[in-house]
JSON list of C-alpha atoms in Angstrom, two decimals:
[
{"chain": "A", "resi": 1, "resn": "UNK", "atom": "CA", "xyz": [156.01, 87.37, 101.74]},
{"chain": "A", "resi": 2, "resn": "UNK", "atom": "CA", "xyz": [152.61, 87.01, 103.39]},
{"chain": "A", "resi": 3, "resn": "UNK", "atom": "CA", "xyz": [150.70, 88.04, 100.26]},
{"chain": "A", "resi": 4, "resn": "UNK", "atom": "CA", "xyz": [152.74, 85.53, 98.23]},
{"chain": "A", "resi": 5, "resn": "UNK", "atom": "CA", "xyz": [151.68, 82.79, 100.65]},
{"chain": "A", "resi": 6, "resn": "UNK", "atom": "CA", "xyz": [148.08, 83.97, 100.24]},
{"chain": "A", "resi": 7, "resn": "UNK", "atom": "CA", "xyz": [148.46, 83.61, 96.48]},
{"chain": "A", "resi": 8, "resn": "UNK", "atom": "CA", "xyz": [149.58, 80.01, 97.03]},
{"chain": "A", "resi": 9, "resn": "UNK", "atom": "CA", "xyz": [146.45, 79.31, 99.12]},
{"chain": "A", "resi": 10, "resn": "UNK", "atom": "CA", "xyz": [144.21, 80.72, 96.40]},
{"chain": "A", "resi": 11, "resn": "UNK", "atom": "CA", "xyz": [145.95, 78.75, 93.66]},
{"chain": "A", "resi": 12, "resn": "UNK", "atom": "CA", "xyz": [146.01, 75.52, 95.66]},
{"chain": "A", "resi": 13, "resn": "UNK", "atom": "CA", "xyz": [142.39, 75.77, 96.81]},
{"chain": "A", "resi": 14, "resn": "UNK", "atom": "CA", "xyz": [140.59, 77.68, 94.04]},
{"chain": "A", "resi": 15, "resn": "UNK", "atom": "CA", "xyz": [137.09, 76.77, 95.29]},
{"chain": "A", "resi": 16, "resn": "UNK", "atom": "CA", "xyz": [137.75, 78.03, 98.84]},
{"chain": "A", "resi": 17, "resn": "UNK", "atom": "CA", "xyz": [137.13, 81.52, 100.13]},
{"chain": "A", "resi": 18, "resn": "UNK", "atom": "CA", "xyz": [140.57, 82.62, 101.33]},
{"chain": "A", "resi": 19, "resn": "UNK", "atom": "CA", "xyz": [140.90, 85.82, 103.33]},
{"chain": "A", "resi": 20, "resn": "UNK", "atom": "CA", "xyz": [144.29, 87.44, 103.80]},
{"chain": "A", "resi": 21, "resn": "UNK", "atom": "CA", "xyz": [144.95, 89.30, 107.04]},
{"chain": "A", "resi": 22, "resn": "UNK", "atom": "CA", "xyz": [148.37, 90.85, 107.52]},
{"chain": "A", "resi": 23, "resn": "UNK", "atom": "CA", "xyz": [148.38, 91.86, 111.18]},
{"chain": "A", "resi": 24, "resn": "UNK", "atom": "CA", "xyz": [152.09, 92.65, 111.15]},
{"chain": "A", "resi": 25, "resn": "UNK", "atom": "CA", "xyz": [153.31, 96.03, 112.31]},
{"chain": "A", "resi": 26, "resn": "UNK", "atom": "CA", "xyz": [156.88, 96.93, 111.37]},
{"chain": "A", "resi": 27, "resn": "UNK", "atom": "CA", "xyz": [159.52, 97.53, 114.03]},
{"chain": "A", "resi": 28, "resn": "UNK", "atom": "CA", "xyz": [157.48, 95.80, 116.74]},
{"chain": "A", "resi": 29, "resn": "UNK", "atom": "CA", "xyz": [158.09, 92.60, 118.63]},
{"chain": "A", "resi": 30, "resn": "UNK", "atom": "CA", "xyz": [156.00, 90.02, 120.40]},
{"chain": "A", "resi": 31, "resn": "UNK", "atom": "CA", "xyz": [155.44, 92.23, 123.52]},
{"chain": "A", "resi": 32, "resn": "UNK", "atom": "CA", "xyz": [153.32, 94.51, 121.34]},
{"chain": "A", "resi": 33, "resn": "UNK", "atom": "CA", "xyz": [152.01, 91.63, 119.24]},
{"chain": "A", "resi": 34, "resn": "UNK", "atom": "CA", "xyz": [150.56, 89.80, 122.22]},
{"chain": "A", "resi": 35, "resn": "UNK", "atom": "CA", "xyz": [148.62, 92.93, 123.17]},
{"chain": "A", "resi": 36, "resn": "UNK", "atom": "CA", "xyz": [147.22, 93.30, 119.64]},
{"chain": "A", "resi": 37, "resn": "UNK", "atom": "CA", "xyz": [145.86, 89.75, 119.27]},
{"chain": "A", "resi": 38, "resn": "UNK", "atom": "CA", "xyz": [142.32, 90.46, 120.44]},
{"chain": "A", "resi": 39, "resn": "UNK", "atom": "CA", "xyz": [142.00, 93.65, 118.42]},
{"chain": "A", "resi": 40, "resn": "UNK", "atom": "CA", "xyz": [143.88, 92.94, 115.20]},
{"chain": "A", "resi": 41, "resn": "UNK", "atom": "CA", "xyz": [143.94, 89.20, 114.59]},
{"chain": "A", "resi": 42, "resn": "UNK", "atom": "CA", "xyz": [141.63, 86.92, 116.54]},
{"chain": "A", "resi": 43, "resn": "UNK", "atom": "CA", "xyz": [138.36, 88.62, 115.45]},
{"chain": "A", "resi": 44, "resn": "UNK", "atom": "CA", "xyz": [139.18, 87.33, 111.94]},
{"chain": "A", "resi": 45, "resn": "UNK", "atom": "CA", "xyz": [139.22, 83.73, 113.23]},
{"chain": "A", "resi": 46, "resn": "UNK", "atom": "CA", "xyz": [142.39, 82.72, 111.37]},
{"chain": "A", "resi": 47, "resn": "UNK", "atom": "CA", "xyz": [142.88, 79.10, 110.35]},
{"chain": "A", "resi": 48, "resn": "UNK", "atom": "CA", "xyz": [146.63, 79.51, 109.85]},
{"chain": "A", "resi": 49, "resn": "UNK", "atom": "CA", "xyz": [149.00, 81.96, 111.51]},
{"chain": "A", "resi": 50, "resn": "UNK", "atom": "CA", "xyz": [152.65, 82.56, 110.70]},
{"chain": "A", "resi": 51, "resn": "UNK", "atom": "CA", "xyz": [154.52, 84.21, 113.58]},
{"chain": "A", "resi": 52, "resn": "UNK", "atom": "CA", "xyz": [157.67, 86.17, 112.76]},
{"chain": "A", "resi": 53, "resn": "UNK", "atom": "CA", "xyz": [159.33, 88.19, 115.52]},
{"chain": "A", "resi": 54, "resn": "UNK", "atom": "CA", "xyz": [162.83, 86.76, 115.06]},
{"chain": "A", "resi": 55, "resn": "UNK", "atom": "CA", "xyz": [164.54, 90.13, 114.64]},
{"chain": "A", "resi": 56, "resn": "UNK", "atom": "CA", "xyz": [162.47, 92.64, 116.60]},
{"chain": "A", "resi": 57, "resn": "UNK", "atom": "CA", "xyz": [162.31, 90.63, 119.81]},
{"chain": "A", "resi": 58, "resn": "UNK", "atom": "CA", "xyz": [166.02, 91.00, 120.39]},
{"chain": "A", "resi": 59, "resn": "UNK", "atom": "CA", "xyz": [167.06, 88.82, 123.28]},
{"chain": "A", "resi": 60, "resn": "UNK", "atom": "CA", "xyz": [164.15, 87.77, 125.41]},
{"chain": "A", "resi": 61, "resn": "UNK", "atom": "CA", "xyz": [160.39, 88.15, 124.98]},
{"chain": "A", "resi": 62, "resn": "UNK", "atom": "CA", "xyz": [159.99, 84.40, 125.48]},
{"chain": "A", "resi": 63, "resn": "UNK", "atom": "CA", "xyz": [156.96, 84.87, 127.73]},
{"chain": "A", "resi": 64, "resn": "UNK", "atom": "CA", "xyz": [155.25, 87.12, 125.20]},
{"chain": "A", "resi": 65, "resn": "UNK", "atom": "CA", "xyz": [155.98, 84.77, 122.29]},
{"chain": "A", "resi": 66, "resn": "UNK", "atom": "CA", "xyz": [154.68, 81.83, 124.26]},
{"chain": "A", "resi": 67, "resn": "UNK", "atom": "CA", "xyz": [151.61, 83.88, 125.17]},
{"chain": "A", "resi": 68, "resn": "UNK", "atom": "CA", "xyz": [150.88, 84.46, 121.47]},
{"chain": "A", "resi": 69, "resn": "UNK", "atom": "CA", "xyz": [151.28, 80.78, 120.65]},
{"chain": "A", "resi": 70, "resn": "UNK", "atom": "CA", "xyz": [149.13, 79.62, 123.57]},
{"chain": "A", "resi": 71, "resn": "UNK", "atom": "CA", "xyz": [146.42, 82.22, 122.99]},
{"chain": "A", "resi": 72, "resn": "UNK", "atom": "CA", "xyz": [146.12, 81.35, 119.30]},
{"chain": "A", "resi": 73, "resn": "UNK", "atom": "CA", "xyz": [146.23, 77.59, 119.86]},
{"chain": "A", "resi": 74, "resn": "UNK", "atom": "CA", "xyz": [143.41, 77.85, 122.43]},
{"chain": "A", "resi": 75, "resn": "UNK", "atom": "CA", "xyz": [141.00, 79.37, 119.91]},
{"chain": "A", "resi": 76, "resn": "UNK", "atom": "CA", "xyz": [137.84, 77.32, 119.28]},
{"chain": "A", "resi": 77, "resn": "UNK", "atom": "CA", "xyz": [138.75, 76.77, 115.60]},
{"chain": "A", "resi": 78, "resn": "UNK", "atom": "CA", "xyz": [142.22, 75.47, 116.60]},
{"chain": "A", "resi": 79, "resn": "UNK", "atom": "CA", "xyz": [144.37, 77.40, 114.08]},
{"chain": "A", "resi": 80, "resn": "UNK", "atom": "CA", "xyz": [147.61, 76.03, 112.78]},
{"chain": "A", "resi": 81, "resn": "UNK", "atom": "CA", "xyz": [150.64, 78.02, 113.95]},
{"chain": "A", "resi": 82, "resn": "UNK", "atom": "CA", "xyz": [153.95, 78.23, 112.10]},
{"chain": "A", "resi": 83, "resn": "UNK", "atom": "CA", "xyz": [157.13, 80.10, 112.98]},
{"chain": "A", "resi": 84, "resn": "UNK", "atom": "CA", "xyz": [159.34, 81.96, 110.51]},
{"chain": "A", "resi": 85, "resn": "UNK", "atom": "CA", "xyz": [162.80, 83.23, 111.46]},
{"chain": "A", "resi": 86, "resn": "UNK", "atom": "CA", "xyz": [164.17, 86.13, 109.43]},
{"chain": "A", "resi": 87, "resn": "UNK", "atom": "CA", "xyz": [167.52, 87.85, 110.17]},
{"chain": "A", "resi": 88, "resn": "UNK", "atom": "CA", "xyz": [169.49, 91.08, 110.31]},
{"chain": "A", "resi": 89, "resn": "UNK", "atom": "CA", "xyz": [172.31, 91.97, 107.93]},
{"chain": "A", "resi": 90, "resn": "UNK", "atom": "CA", "xyz": [174.67, 90.40, 110.50]},
{"chain": "A", "resi": 91, "resn": "UNK", "atom": "CA", "xyz": [172.84, 87.08, 110.31]},
{"chain": "A", "resi": 92, "resn": "UNK", "atom": "CA", "xyz": [171.44, 87.49, 113.81]},
{"chain": "A", "resi": 93, "resn": "UNK", "atom": "CA", "xyz": [167.98, 86.74, 115.17]},
{"chain": "A", "resi": 94, "resn": "UNK", "atom": "CA", "xyz": [166.31, 85.12, 118.20]},
{"chain": "A", "resi": 95, "resn": "UNK", "atom": "CA", "xyz": [165.84, 81.78, 116.49]},
{"chain": "A", "resi": 96, "resn": "UNK", "atom": "CA", "xyz": [167.87, 79.78, 118.99]},
{"chain": "A", "resi": 97, "resn": "UNK", "atom": "CA", "xyz": [165.60, 80.67, 121.89]},
{"chain": "A", "resi": 98, "resn": "UNK", "atom": "CA", "xyz": [162.33, 80.89, 119.92]},
{"chain": "A", "resi": 99, "resn": "UNK", "atom": "CA", "xyz": [162.91, 77.41, 118.46]},
{"chain": "A", "resi": 100, "resn": "UNK", "atom": "CA", "xyz": [162.48, 76.07, 121.99]},
{"chain": "A", "resi": 101, "resn": "UNK", "atom": "CA", "xyz": [158.89, 77.31, 121.95]},
{"chain": "A", "resi": 102, "resn": "UNK", "atom": "CA", "xyz": [158.30, 75.83, 118.51]},
{"chain": "A", "resi": 103, "resn": "UNK", "atom": "CA", "xyz": [159.65, 72.45, 119.56]},
{"chain": "A", "resi": 104, "resn": "UNK", "atom": "CA", "xyz": [157.63, 72.49, 122.80]},
{"chain": "A", "resi": 105, "resn": "UNK", "atom": "CA", "xyz": [154.38, 73.08, 120.91]},
{"chain": "A", "resi": 106, "resn": "UNK", "atom": "CA", "xyz": [155.24, 70.98, 117.84]},
{"chain": "A", "resi": 107, "resn": "UNK", "atom": "CA", "xyz": [155.13, 73.96, 115.47]},
{"chain": "A", "resi": 108, "resn": "UNK", "atom": "CA", "xyz": [156.43, 73.80, 111.92]},
{"chain": "A", "resi": 109, "resn": "UNK", "atom": "CA", "xyz": [159.35, 76.23, 111.61]},
{"chain": "A", "resi": 110, "resn": "UNK", "atom": "CA", "xyz": [161.16, 77.79, 108.66]},
{"chain": "A", "resi": 111, "resn": "UNK", "atom": "CA", "xyz": [164.47, 79.60, 108.91]},
{"chain": "A", "resi": 112, "resn": "UNK", "atom": "CA", "xyz": [165.19, 82.29, 106.34]},
{"chain": "A", "resi": 113, "resn": "UNK", "atom": "CA", "xyz": [168.51, 82.75, 108.13]},
{"chain": "A", "resi": 114, "resn": "UNK", "atom": "CA", "xyz": [169.58, 79.11, 108.00]},
{"chain": "A", "resi": 115, "resn": "UNK", "atom": "CA", "xyz": [168.81, 78.94, 104.29]},
{"chain": "A", "resi": 116, "resn": "UNK", "atom": "CA", "xyz": [170.30, 82.25, 103.17]},
{"chain": "A", "resi": 117, "resn": "UNK", "atom": "CA", "xyz": [173.00, 83.31, 105.64]},
{"chain": "A", "resi": 118, "resn": "UNK", "atom": "CA", "xyz": [175.47, 80.58, 104.54]},
{"chain": "A", "resi": 119, "resn": "UNK", "atom": "CA", "xyz": [175.06, 81.87, 100.97]},
{"chain": "A", "resi": 120, "resn": "UNK", "atom": "CA", "xyz": [175.77, 85.43, 102.11]},
{"chain": "A", "resi": 121, "resn": "UNK", "atom": "CA", "xyz": [178.82, 84.36, 104.14]},
{"chain": "A", "resi": 122, "resn": "UNK", "atom": "CA", "xyz": [180.19, 82.34, 101.22]},
{"chain": "A", "resi": 123, "resn": "UNK", "atom": "CA", "xyz": [179.81, 85.34, 98.89]},
{"chain": "A", "resi": 124, "resn": "UNK", "atom": "CA", "xyz": [177.35, 83.57, 96.59]},
{"chain": "A", "resi": 125, "resn": "UNK", "atom": "CA", "xyz": [174.60, 86.01, 97.60]},
{"chain": "A", "resi": 126, "resn": "UNK", "atom": "CA", "xyz": [174.91, 89.66, 98.59]},
{"chain": "A", "resi": 127, "resn": "UNK", "atom": "CA", "xyz": [172.69, 90.69, 101.48]},
{"chain": "A", "resi": 128, "resn": "UNK", "atom": "CA", "xyz": [171.57, 93.61, 99.32]},
{"chain": "A", "resi": 129, "resn": "UNK", "atom": "CA", "xyz": [170.20, 91.04, 96.85]},
{"chain": "A", "resi": 130, "resn": "UNK", "atom": "CA", "xyz": [167.52, 90.04, 99.39]},
{"chain": "A", "resi": 131, "resn": "UNK", "atom": "CA", "xyz": [166.91, 93.16, 101.45]},
{"chain": "A", "resi": 132, "resn": "UNK", "atom": "CA", "xyz": [165.94, 96.77, 100.99]},
{"chain": "A", "resi": 133, "resn": "UNK", "atom": "CA", "xyz": [167.87, 97.86, 104.10]},
{"chain": "A", "resi": 134, "resn": "UNK", "atom": "CA", "xyz": [169.59, 96.07, 106.98]},
{"chain": "A", "resi": 135, "resn": "UNK", "atom": "CA", "xyz": [166.58, 93.93, 107.88]},
{"chain": "A", "resi": 136, "resn": "UNK", "atom": "CA", "xyz": [163.49, 94.15, 105.67]},
{"chain": "A", "resi": 137, "resn": "UNK", "atom": "CA", "xyz": [163.33, 91.85, 102.64]},
{"chain": "A", "resi": 138, "resn": "UNK", "atom": "CA", "xyz": [163.02, 93.24, 99.14]},
{"chain": "A", "resi": 139, "resn": "UNK", "atom": "CA", "xyz": [160.94, 91.45, 96.48]},
{"chain": "A", "resi": 140, "resn": "UNK", "atom": "CA", "xyz": [163.50, 88.66, 96.10]},
{"chain": "A", "resi": 141, "resn": "UNK", "atom": "CA", "xyz": [163.81, 88.26, 99.87]},
{"chain": "A", "resi": 142, "resn": "UNK", "atom": "CA", "xyz": [160.02, 88.14, 100.23]},
{"chain": "A", "resi": 143, "resn": "UNK", "atom": "CA", "xyz": [159.90, 85.45, 97.54]},
{"chain": "A", "resi": 144, "resn": "UNK", "atom": "CA", "xyz": [162.42, 83.36, 99.49]},
{"chain": "A", "resi": 145, "resn": "UNK", "atom": "CA", "xyz": [160.50, 83.78, 102.76]},
{"chain": "A", "resi": 146, "resn": "UNK", "atom": "CA", "xyz": [157.24, 82.86, 101.04]},
{"chain": "A", "resi": 147, "resn": "UNK", "atom": "CA", "xyz": [158.84, 79.80, 99.46]},
{"chain": "A", "resi": 148, "resn": "UNK", "atom": "CA", "xyz": [160.05, 78.60, 102.86]},
{"chain": "A", "resi": 149, "resn": "UNK", "atom": "CA", "xyz": [156.56, 78.94, 104.38]},
{"chain": "A", "resi": 150, "resn": "UNK", "atom": "CA", "xyz": [154.92, 77.39, 101.33]},
{"chain": "A", "resi": 151, "resn": "UNK", "atom": "CA", "xyz": [157.29, 74.41, 101.58]},
{"chain": "A", "resi": 152, "resn": "UNK", "atom": "CA", "xyz": [156.02, 73.79, 105.12]},
{"chain": "A", "resi": 153, "resn": "UNK", "atom": "CA", "xyz": [152.40, 74.09, 103.97]},
{"chain": "A", "resi": 154, "resn": "UNK", "atom": "CA", "xyz": [152.94, 71.73, 101.03]},
{"chain": "A", "resi": 155, "resn": "UNK", "atom": "CA", "xyz": [154.66, 69.20, 103.28]},
{"chain": "A", "resi": 156, "resn": "UNK", "atom": "CA", "xyz": [151.71, 69.26, 105.68]},
{"chain": "A", "resi": 157, "resn": "UNK", "atom": "CA", "xyz": [149.18, 69.09, 102.85]},
{"chain": "A", "resi": 158, "resn": "UNK", "atom": "CA", "xyz": [150.92, 66.07, 101.33]},
{"chain": "A", "resi": 159, "resn": "UNK", "atom": "CA", "xyz": [150.53, 64.13, 104.59]},
{"chain": "A", "resi": 160, "resn": "UNK", "atom": "CA", "xyz": [146.77, 64.69, 104.95]},
{"chain": "A", "resi": 161, "resn": "UNK", "atom": "CA", "xyz": [144.57, 61.63, 104.54]},
{"chain": "A", "resi": 162, "resn": "UNK", "atom": "CA", "xyz": [142.16, 61.58, 101.58]},
{"chain": "A", "resi": 163, "resn": "UNK", "atom": "CA", "xyz": [139.25, 61.20, 103.99]},
{"chain": "A", "resi": 164, "resn": "UNK", "atom": "CA", "xyz": [138.99, 64.07, 106.50]},
{"chain": "A", "resi": 165, "resn": "UNK", "atom": "CA", "xyz": [137.30, 61.67, 108.95]},
{"chain": "A", "resi": 166, "resn": "UNK", "atom": "CA", "xyz": [140.70, 60.04, 109.41]},
{"chain": "A", "resi": 167, "resn": "UNK", "atom": "CA", "xyz": [142.38, 63.23, 110.60]},
{"chain": "A", "resi": 168, "resn": "UNK", "atom": "CA", "xyz": [144.19, 62.97, 113.89]},
{"chain": "A", "resi": 169, "resn": "UNK", "atom": "CA", "xyz": [142.78, 64.87, 116.84]},
{"chain": "A", "resi": 170, "resn": "UNK", "atom": "CA", "xyz": [144.57, 68.09, 117.70]},
{"chain": "A", "resi": 171, "resn": "UNK", "atom": "CA", "xyz": [146.99, 67.41, 120.53]},
{"chain": "A", "resi": 172, "resn": "UNK", "atom": "CA", "xyz": [146.21, 68.81, 123.94]},
{"chain": "A", "resi": 173, "resn": "UNK", "atom": "CA", "xyz": [148.06, 72.05, 124.68]},
{"chain": "A", "resi": 174, "resn": "UNK", "atom": "CA", "xyz": [151.08, 71.20, 126.87]},
{"chain": "A", "resi": 175, "resn": "UNK", "atom": "CA", "xyz": [151.97, 73.00, 130.05]},
{"chain": "A", "resi": 176, "resn": "UNK", "atom": "CA", "xyz": [153.81, 76.28, 129.43]},
{"chain": "A", "resi": 177, "resn": "UNK", "atom": "CA", "xyz": [157.50, 76.03, 128.63]},
{"chain": "A", "resi": 178, "resn": "UNK", "atom": "CA", "xyz": [158.33, 79.41, 130.14]},
{"chain": "A", "resi": 179, "resn": "UNK", "atom": "CA", "xyz": [155.12, 81.02, 131.38]},
{"chain": "A", "resi": 180, "resn": "UNK", "atom": "CA", "xyz": [151.43, 81.47, 130.67]},
{"chain": "A", "resi": 181, "resn": "UNK", "atom": "CA", "xyz": [151.42, 85.02, 132.07]},
{"chain": "A", "resi": 182, "resn": "UNK", "atom": "CA", "xyz": [150.76, 86.52, 128.60]},
{"chain": "A", "resi": 183, "resn": "UNK", "atom": "CA", "xyz": [148.16, 83.98, 127.56]},
{"chain": "A", "resi": 184, "resn": "UNK", "atom": "CA", "xyz": [145.29, 86.30, 128.55]},
{"chain": "A", "resi": 185, "resn": "UNK", "atom": "CA", "xyz": [146.62, 89.87, 128.17]},
{"chain": "A", "resi": 186, "resn": "UNK", "atom": "CA", "xyz": [144.43, 92.93, 128.25]},
{"chain": "A", "resi": 187, "resn": "UNK", "atom": "CA", "xyz": [145.13, 96.06, 126.22]},
{"chain": "A", "resi": 188, "resn": "UNK", "atom": "CA", "xyz": [143.14, 99.23, 126.78]},
{"chain": "A", "resi": 189, "resn": "UNK", "atom": "CA", "xyz": [142.82, 101.54, 123.80]},
{"chain": "A", "resi": 190, "resn": "UNK", "atom": "CA", "xyz": [141.36, 105.04, 123.64]}
]
């Protein structure tokens, strides 16, 4: 889905230099993601980041997720942060708890689960139509995920003023919802 979102950026802003960085690592959650920020993502100075750990975090990892959000939002270029919530073949994910972080920080959020799980339960869509296994989307599933993220981007784009001098200031980062313990992690690599 990420490369499909990148294609949208290139099509929407053909004169801009758009760089695609997929820092995702399969079968990992936000505890590993927070440790990889300085090595794998932040050196690229992203302007927009989509965070998706809805399945691999299981129950918990709120501190790590909040650490990722806070660390990214404190970058000098003030990147936009969005959350995406995918799901397992049972319709489960950590959306209920992770939404609390999104609401606290005013993040745009898209739920793959909320859009597609009712269709699966009603029998109008087979889970195998959107996934290659019990979790990972196939091409059709990736298209849906991309469309959900693109809808958020288009909604934001439509609300921008014609004159960039009229843009609102970025809101001050609120106090942590859960903890700021993972805001400044250190990972040592050999």
